[in-house]
Amino acid sequence: MLAQHEREHRKMTFAKKSSENTKKYTELYADFCSNGYTPNLAREYADYFVLDAKKPAAGDILQAARLYNKVHDYKTEAVFLEKLEDMTKKLTNEEKFFYCIEALLNKSKIGNWRDAEDFRTENINFMQIYSEKVDIKHKAEMYIALALSDCAAKHYTSAFRLLTGFGYKPQGRNDTTLLEILITGVYICAKSGDEASLNNTVENARAAMRLFKQFEHQWSEAYYEKMIEDAANGVI
C-alpha cells in the first residue's frame, strides 16, 4: 500500500477525497504498517473502497486486487480484475499498465498459461513502451510478470533469461525490487525441478537480504524471508 501523500500523487483514480475516506484509508494504512499484508486487510479494503462504493475507482479496484495477490488469494483477485476489463479504455496509462501487470501475474499464478500468453501478446507493445517512459522499477515489474507467464508455460530457460537479461542494476543496499527479482528466480528454479540451480538462487536471495541496512517496516524482514521459503517450495 501507499502512504496517503504517495497515493495522491499517483496518476490513478482513487476514491474521492473526503473525511470518511481519508480516515478509513489512514486506518487501513496503519494496519498495513503494523501487520503487513493480511487477508483481513485485503477484505476490509475491498469491502470499503470497492464493494460498498457506489462507483469504485479504478485505482481502488487495482489496489484491492494487488492486496489479494499478496496473500495468494488469486481467485478473489481475478474477480476484482474482471471489474476492470470493461474499463480499460477509460484507464490512465498508469492504471492500464498496472492492470496488465496484475492480470498477467494472476493468470500465470493460477496456471492459465494459454490465457497468459494470449493476454501478453495483446498487451506487450503497450507494456514495453510505457515501462520505457517511466522508471526501471516499472520495467522490473513487467519482466517479473513476463517471466512468470513463461514459467507457467514451462518455458523455464526463457523465463530465467527474462529476469537476468533486461539489465536491472541494484538501486542501493536496501533494494526490494532486486530482492523480488531474485525471489522470482527461486520460484522458477523450484518449478523447473533443477535442485542445484534452486540452491544457488536461494543463497543469492538470502545474500541480497544480508546487504540490507534496514527494512521499511518491522515485519518486512520476516516477510521476505517467508517469500524466499515459499518460492523455494513453488509458491509465489
XYZ file of C-alpha atoms in Angstrom:
236
model
C 0.000 0.000 0.000
C 0.968 3.619 -0.470
C 1.202 6.370 2.105
C -1.529 8.993 1.679
C 0.796 11.551 0.033
C 2.112 8.897 -2.403
C -1.427 7.869 -3.247
C -2.417 11.469 -4.002
C 0.496 11.915 -6.416
C -0.254 8.787 -8.438
C -1.862 9.350 -11.836
C -4.628 6.968 -10.900
C -8.257 7.474 -9.921
C -8.914 6.678 -6.285
C -11.968 7.280 -4.153
C -12.835 10.978 -3.947
C -11.133 12.579 -1.005
C -13.451 13.028 1.953
C -13.025 12.961 5.707
C -14.529 9.460 5.897
C -12.439 8.046 3.045
C -9.247 9.618 4.383
C -9.974 8.314 7.886
C -10.612 4.778 6.606
C -7.523 4.759 4.408
C -5.375 6.074 7.269
C -6.749 3.308 9.486
C -6.005 0.602 6.902
C -2.557 2.010 6.156
C -1.707 1.944 9.874
C -2.819 -1.694 9.976
C -0.573 -2.395 6.969
C 2.416 -0.679 8.614
C 1.919 -2.764 11.755
C 0.921 -6.150 10.349
C 1.818 -6.204 6.652
C -0.267 -7.935 4.008
C -3.069 -9.931 5.593
C -6.353 -11.449 4.345
C -8.212 -9.123 6.701
C -6.523 -6.042 5.216
C -7.441 -7.161 1.693
C -11.022 -7.880 2.707
C -11.532 -4.591 4.569
C -10.024 -2.529 1.756
C -12.085 -4.309 -0.892
C -15.304 -4.007 1.119
C -14.964 -0.312 1.866
C -13.413 1.079 -1.308
C -14.870 -1.281 -3.917
C -17.789 -3.491 -2.928
C -19.617 -0.902 -0.790
C -18.758 2.050 -3.039
C -21.359 3.362 -5.498
C -18.790 3.929 -8.244
C -15.491 2.320 -7.244
C -12.451 3.983 -8.763
C -10.032 2.056 -10.943
C -7.124 2.701 -8.575
C -9.039 1.199 -5.673
C -10.056 -1.881 -7.678
C -6.401 -2.360 -8.629
C -5.294 -1.909 -5.021
C -7.822 -4.478 -3.827
C -6.627 -6.924 -6.488
C -2.988 -6.433 -5.502
C -3.749 -6.968 -1.826
C -5.408 -10.298 -2.616
C -2.422 -11.218 -4.785
C -0.086 -10.583 -1.851
C -1.950 -13.114 0.304
C -2.076 -15.692 -2.533
C -5.860 -15.457 -2.957
C -5.707 -15.477 -6.746
C -9.312 -16.496 -7.347
C -10.616 -13.486 -5.448
C -8.051 -11.269 -7.147
C -9.378 -12.436 -10.516
C -12.892 -11.300 -9.545
C -11.633 -7.749 -8.979
C -9.545 -7.738 -12.148
C -12.647 -8.727 -14.121
C -14.271 -5.493 -12.935
C -11.590 -3.595 -14.871
C -11.949 -5.455 -18.170
C -14.731 -3.194 -19.451
C -12.977 -0.081 -18.125
C -9.686 -0.397 -19.988
C -10.490 2.388 -22.474
C -11.149 4.759 -19.554
C -7.981 3.955 -17.634
C -4.969 6.234 -17.472
C -1.783 4.771 -18.942
C -0.503 4.111 -15.417
C -3.713 2.318 -14.462
C -3.680 0.273 -17.663
C -0.041 -0.699 -17.108
C -0.655 -1.952 -13.584
C -3.847 -3.684 -14.698
C -1.821 -5.529 -17.361
C 0.820 -6.487 -14.797
C -1.744 -7.783 -12.307
C -3.776 -9.636 -14.940
C -0.657 -11.324 -16.313
C 0.544 -12.269 -12.822
C -2.877 -13.604 -11.896
C -3.299 -15.773 -14.985
C 0.244 -17.113 -14.576
C -0.033 -17.895 -10.865
C -3.378 -19.624 -11.309
C -1.784 -21.674 -14.091
C -3.849 -20.408 -17.032
C -0.771 -20.242 -19.229
C -2.670 -20.109 -22.528
C -4.703 -17.137 -21.321
C -1.493 -15.575 -20.017
C 0.211 -15.968 -23.394
C -2.771 -14.506 -25.258
C -3.006 -11.564 -22.846
C 0.739 -10.996 -23.109
C 0.646 -10.971 -26.914
C -2.246 -8.499 -26.922
C -0.658 -6.047 -24.461
C 3.117 -6.457 -24.735
C 3.680 -3.449 -27.014
C 1.853 -1.094 -24.679
C 3.612 -2.509 -21.619
C 7.074 -2.170 -23.158
C 6.531 1.352 -24.451
C 5.057 2.557 -21.167
C 7.739 0.951 -18.988
C 10.452 2.708 -21.010
C 8.821 6.074 -20.302
C 8.770 5.737 -16.521
C 11.437 4.094 -14.366
C 13.436 0.899 -14.055
C 11.215 -0.430 -11.262
C 8.177 -0.390 -13.564
C 10.279 -2.237 -16.109
C 11.283 -4.765 -13.467
C 7.647 -5.403 -12.543
C 6.896 -6.049 -16.193
C 9.762 -8.514 -16.610
C 8.804 -10.362 -13.441
C 5.275 -10.766 -14.833
C 6.598 -11.861 -18.234
C 8.965 -14.362 -16.620
C 6.144 -15.866 -14.575
C 3.999 -16.253 -17.684
C 6.860 -18.173 -19.341
C 7.257 -20.224 -16.177
C 3.537 -21.092 -16.192
C 4.019 -22.396 -19.731
C 7.036 -24.424 -18.502
C 9.476 -22.359 -20.555
C 11.876 -22.197 -17.638
C 15.040 -21.240 -19.521
C 13.410 -18.300 -21.283
C 11.738 -17.263 -18.007
C 15.098 -17.074 -16.249
C 16.670 -15.217 -19.168
C 13.956 -12.576 -18.977
C 14.833 -11.909 -15.341
C 18.579 -11.698 -15.895
C 18.678 -10.170 -19.361
C 16.946 -6.793 -19.107
C 19.811 -5.105 -17.319
C 18.491 -4.289 -13.859
C 21.164 -2.762 -11.620
C 20.889 -2.641 -7.812
C 19.475 0.629 -6.511
C 21.419 0.795 -3.258
C 21.716 -1.679 -0.380
C 18.012 -1.751 0.545
C 16.659 -2.663 -2.880
C 13.427 -4.610 -2.524
C 12.924 -4.686 -6.297
C 16.182 -6.613 -6.720
C 15.084 -8.919 -3.916
C 11.767 -9.606 -5.655
C 13.597 -10.376 -8.915
C 15.832 -12.852 -7.076
C 12.845 -14.444 -5.317
C 11.125 -14.873 -8.677
C 14.273 -16.674 -9.832
C 13.990 -19.000 -6.822
C 10.399 -19.811 -7.785
C 11.283 -20.513 -11.429
C 14.079 -22.890 -10.400
C 11.762 -24.630 -7.939
C 9.141 -25.165 -10.632
C 11.775 -26.404 -13.096
C 12.989 -29.071 -10.675
C 16.647 -28.031 -11.049
C 17.874 -28.641 -7.500
C 21.383 -27.254 -7.979
C 20.124 -24.020 -9.514
C 17.479 -23.758 -6.816
C 20.093 -23.895 -4.063
C 22.128 -21.184 -5.807
C 19.164 -18.856 -6.283
C 18.068 -19.287 -2.669
C 21.558 -18.377 -1.477
C 21.647 -15.358 -3.833
C 18.335 -14.100 -2.443
C 19.494 -14.568 1.150
C 22.799 -12.854 0.364
C 20.869 -9.873 -1.019
C 18.880 -9.716 2.220
C 22.074 -9.676 4.275
C 23.103 -6.471 2.472
C 20.083 -4.599 3.797
C 20.872 -1.994 6.440
C 17.200 -1.512 7.210
C 13.735 -2.589 6.125
C 10.780 -0.265 5.639
C 8.552 -1.934 8.247
C 9.201 -4.114 11.285
C 7.541 -7.068 9.576
C 9.369 -6.666 6.253
C 12.412 -8.825 7.007
C 10.315 -11.797 8.131
C 8.011 -11.222 5.150
C 10.846 -11.517 2.625
C 12.355 -14.498 4.427
C 8.971 -16.204 4.126
C 8.788 -15.231 0.443
C 12.118 -16.963 -0.218
C 10.991 -20.057 1.666
C 7.641 -20.137 -0.166
C 9.281 -19.603 -3.559
C 11.667 -22.499 -2.885
C 8.560 -24.631 -2.313
C 6.901 -23.482 -5.534
C 4.635 -20.776 -4.085
C 4.773 -17.124 -5.094
